[in-house]
CSV table of C-alpha atoms in Angstrom, one decimal:
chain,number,residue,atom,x,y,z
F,1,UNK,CA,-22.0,54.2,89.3
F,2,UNK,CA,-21.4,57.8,88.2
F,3,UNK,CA,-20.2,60.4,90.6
F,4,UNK,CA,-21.6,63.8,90.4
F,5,UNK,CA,-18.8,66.4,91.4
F,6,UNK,CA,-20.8,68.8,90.5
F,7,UNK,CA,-23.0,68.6,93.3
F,8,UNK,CA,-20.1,70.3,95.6
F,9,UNK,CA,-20.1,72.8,93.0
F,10,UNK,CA,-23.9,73.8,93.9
F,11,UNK,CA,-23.3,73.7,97.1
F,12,UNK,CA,-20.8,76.0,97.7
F,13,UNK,CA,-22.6,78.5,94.7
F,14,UNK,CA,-19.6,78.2,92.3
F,15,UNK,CA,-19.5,77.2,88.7
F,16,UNK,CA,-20.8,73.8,87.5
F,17,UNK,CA,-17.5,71.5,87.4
F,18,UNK,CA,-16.7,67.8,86.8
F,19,UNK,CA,-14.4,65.4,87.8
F,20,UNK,CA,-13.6,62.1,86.6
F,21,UNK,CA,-15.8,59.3,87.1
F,22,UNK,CA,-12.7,56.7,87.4
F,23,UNK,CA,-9.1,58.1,86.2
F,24,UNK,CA,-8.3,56.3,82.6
F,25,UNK,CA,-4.7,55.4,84.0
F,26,UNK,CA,-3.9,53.6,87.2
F,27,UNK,CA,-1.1,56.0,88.1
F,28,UNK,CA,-3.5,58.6,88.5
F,29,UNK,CA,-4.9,57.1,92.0
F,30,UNK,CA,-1.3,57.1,93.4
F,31,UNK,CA,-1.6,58.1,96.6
F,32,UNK,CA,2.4,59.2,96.6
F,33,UNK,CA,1.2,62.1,93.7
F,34,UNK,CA,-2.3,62.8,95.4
F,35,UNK,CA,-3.9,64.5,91.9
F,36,UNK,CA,-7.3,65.9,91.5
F,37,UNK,CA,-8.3,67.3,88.3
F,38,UNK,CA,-11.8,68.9,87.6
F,39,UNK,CA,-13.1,70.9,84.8
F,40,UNK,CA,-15.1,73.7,85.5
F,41,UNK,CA,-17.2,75.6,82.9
F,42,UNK,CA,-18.8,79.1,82.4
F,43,UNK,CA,-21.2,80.3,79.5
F,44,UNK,CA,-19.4,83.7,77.4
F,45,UNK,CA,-21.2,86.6,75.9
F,46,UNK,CA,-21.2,84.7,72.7
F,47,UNK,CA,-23.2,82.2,74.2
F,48,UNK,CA,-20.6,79.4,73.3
F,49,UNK,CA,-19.1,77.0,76.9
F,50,UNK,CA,-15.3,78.0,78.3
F,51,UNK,CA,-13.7,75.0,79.9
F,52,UNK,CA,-11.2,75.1,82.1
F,53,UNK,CA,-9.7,72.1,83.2
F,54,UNK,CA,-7.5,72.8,86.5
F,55,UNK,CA,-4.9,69.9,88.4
F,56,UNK,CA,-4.0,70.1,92.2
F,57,UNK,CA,-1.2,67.3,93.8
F,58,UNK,CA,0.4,66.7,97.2
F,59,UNK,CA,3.8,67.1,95.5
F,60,UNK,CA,4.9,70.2,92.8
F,61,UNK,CA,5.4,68.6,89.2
F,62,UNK,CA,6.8,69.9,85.8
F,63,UNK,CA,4.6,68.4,83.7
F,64,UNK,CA,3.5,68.6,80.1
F,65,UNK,CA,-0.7,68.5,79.9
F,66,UNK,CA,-2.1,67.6,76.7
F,67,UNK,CA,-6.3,68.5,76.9
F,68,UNK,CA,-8.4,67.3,74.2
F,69,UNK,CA,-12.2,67.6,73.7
F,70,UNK,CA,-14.6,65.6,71.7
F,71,UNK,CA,-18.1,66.8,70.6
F,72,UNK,CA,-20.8,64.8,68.5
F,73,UNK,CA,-23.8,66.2,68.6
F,74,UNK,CA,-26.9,67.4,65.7
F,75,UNK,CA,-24.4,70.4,64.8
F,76,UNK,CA,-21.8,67.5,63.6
F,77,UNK,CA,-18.5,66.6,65.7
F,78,UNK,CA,-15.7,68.5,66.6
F,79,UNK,CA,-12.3,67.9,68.2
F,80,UNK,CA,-10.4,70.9,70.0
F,81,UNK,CA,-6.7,70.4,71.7
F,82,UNK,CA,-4.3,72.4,73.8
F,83,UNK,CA,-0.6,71.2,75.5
F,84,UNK,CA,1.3,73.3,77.7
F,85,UNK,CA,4.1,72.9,79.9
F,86,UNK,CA,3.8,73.9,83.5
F,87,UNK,CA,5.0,73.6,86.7
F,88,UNK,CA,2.1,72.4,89.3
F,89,UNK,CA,3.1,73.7,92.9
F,90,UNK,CA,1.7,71.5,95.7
F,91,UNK,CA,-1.3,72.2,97.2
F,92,UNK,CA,-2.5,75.0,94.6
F,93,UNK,CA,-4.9,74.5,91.7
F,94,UNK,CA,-3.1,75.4,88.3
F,95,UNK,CA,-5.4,75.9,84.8
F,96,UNK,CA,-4.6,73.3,82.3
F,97,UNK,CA,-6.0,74.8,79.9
F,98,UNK,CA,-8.8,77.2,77.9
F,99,UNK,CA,-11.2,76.3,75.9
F,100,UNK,CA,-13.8,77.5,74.5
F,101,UNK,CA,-16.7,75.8,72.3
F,102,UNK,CA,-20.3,75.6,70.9
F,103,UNK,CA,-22.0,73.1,73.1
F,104,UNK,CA,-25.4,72.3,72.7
F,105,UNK,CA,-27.2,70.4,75.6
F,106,UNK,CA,-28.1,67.7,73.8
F,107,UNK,CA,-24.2,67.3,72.5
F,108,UNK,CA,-22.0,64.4,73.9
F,109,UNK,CA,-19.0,65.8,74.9
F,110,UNK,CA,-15.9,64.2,76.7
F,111,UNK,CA,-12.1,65.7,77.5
F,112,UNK,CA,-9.3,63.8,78.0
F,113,UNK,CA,-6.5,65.1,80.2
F,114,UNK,CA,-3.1,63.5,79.9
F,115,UNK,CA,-0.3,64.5,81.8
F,116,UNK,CA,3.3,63.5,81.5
F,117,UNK,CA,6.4,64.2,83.4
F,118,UNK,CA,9.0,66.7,81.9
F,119,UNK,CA,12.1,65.2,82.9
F,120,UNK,CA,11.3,61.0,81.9
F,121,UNK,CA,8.2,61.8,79.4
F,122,UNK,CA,6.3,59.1,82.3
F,123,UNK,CA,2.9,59.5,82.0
F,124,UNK,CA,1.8,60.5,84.8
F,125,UNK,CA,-2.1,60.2,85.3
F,126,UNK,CA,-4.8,60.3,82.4
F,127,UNK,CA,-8.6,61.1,82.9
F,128,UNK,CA,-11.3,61.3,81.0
F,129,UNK,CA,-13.8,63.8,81.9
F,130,UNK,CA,-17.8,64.4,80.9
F,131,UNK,CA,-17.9,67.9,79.7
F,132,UNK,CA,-22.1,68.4,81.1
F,133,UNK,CA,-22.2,68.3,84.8
């Protein structure tokens, strides 16, 4: 069954986001780390989609996020990728990442967030995100 987080989105009149259906990686339901990660996006003056995939956790992490998107659509596929390090205070939503693409509505589109720990390189939770609300 699919879940649509964008329907809290609407209702509060911010921008169209996502969340994951089902995180990829058990660790990512821990309740101990408490993570939420969304994407929300917003249209440019070029006309082209920004995503900007955010993280939020009970606990503050150093953490190394690796954010990759996929696109197929009539335009041909594309693949677009981002890591940064950061540090993830507790209770505050931190950007991932920024990207910024051509998406047609008719594209498929997915991004995969992966985050590790700093300190052991443990993955720490993975998700895989539908880029259309």
């Amino acid at each position: 069954m699919r879940r649509a987080g964008w329907l809290l989105a609407l209702a509060l009149n911010a921008p169209a986001w996502a969340v994951a259906e089902a995180p990829a990686g058990a660790l990512a339901t821990s309740p101990e780390t408490g993570l939420q990660v969304w994407l929300e996006t917003q249209p440019n003056e070029a006309g082209q989609t920004v995503m900007l995939p955010y993280v939020k956790t009970l606990h503050p992490l150093q953490v190394r996020a690796s954010v990759s998107v996929v696109t197929k659509g009539a335009a041909g596929n594309a693949r677009a990728s981002q890591q940064a390090r950061l540090e993830v205070p507790a209770g505050q939503a931190t950007l991932l990442a920024r990207l910024t693409l051509g998406l047609a509505a008719n594209d498929d589109c997915r991004m995969d967030v992966v985050l590790h720990d700093l300190e052991t390189s443990r993955e720490v939770a993975r998700y895989r995100i539908n880029c259309h609300p």
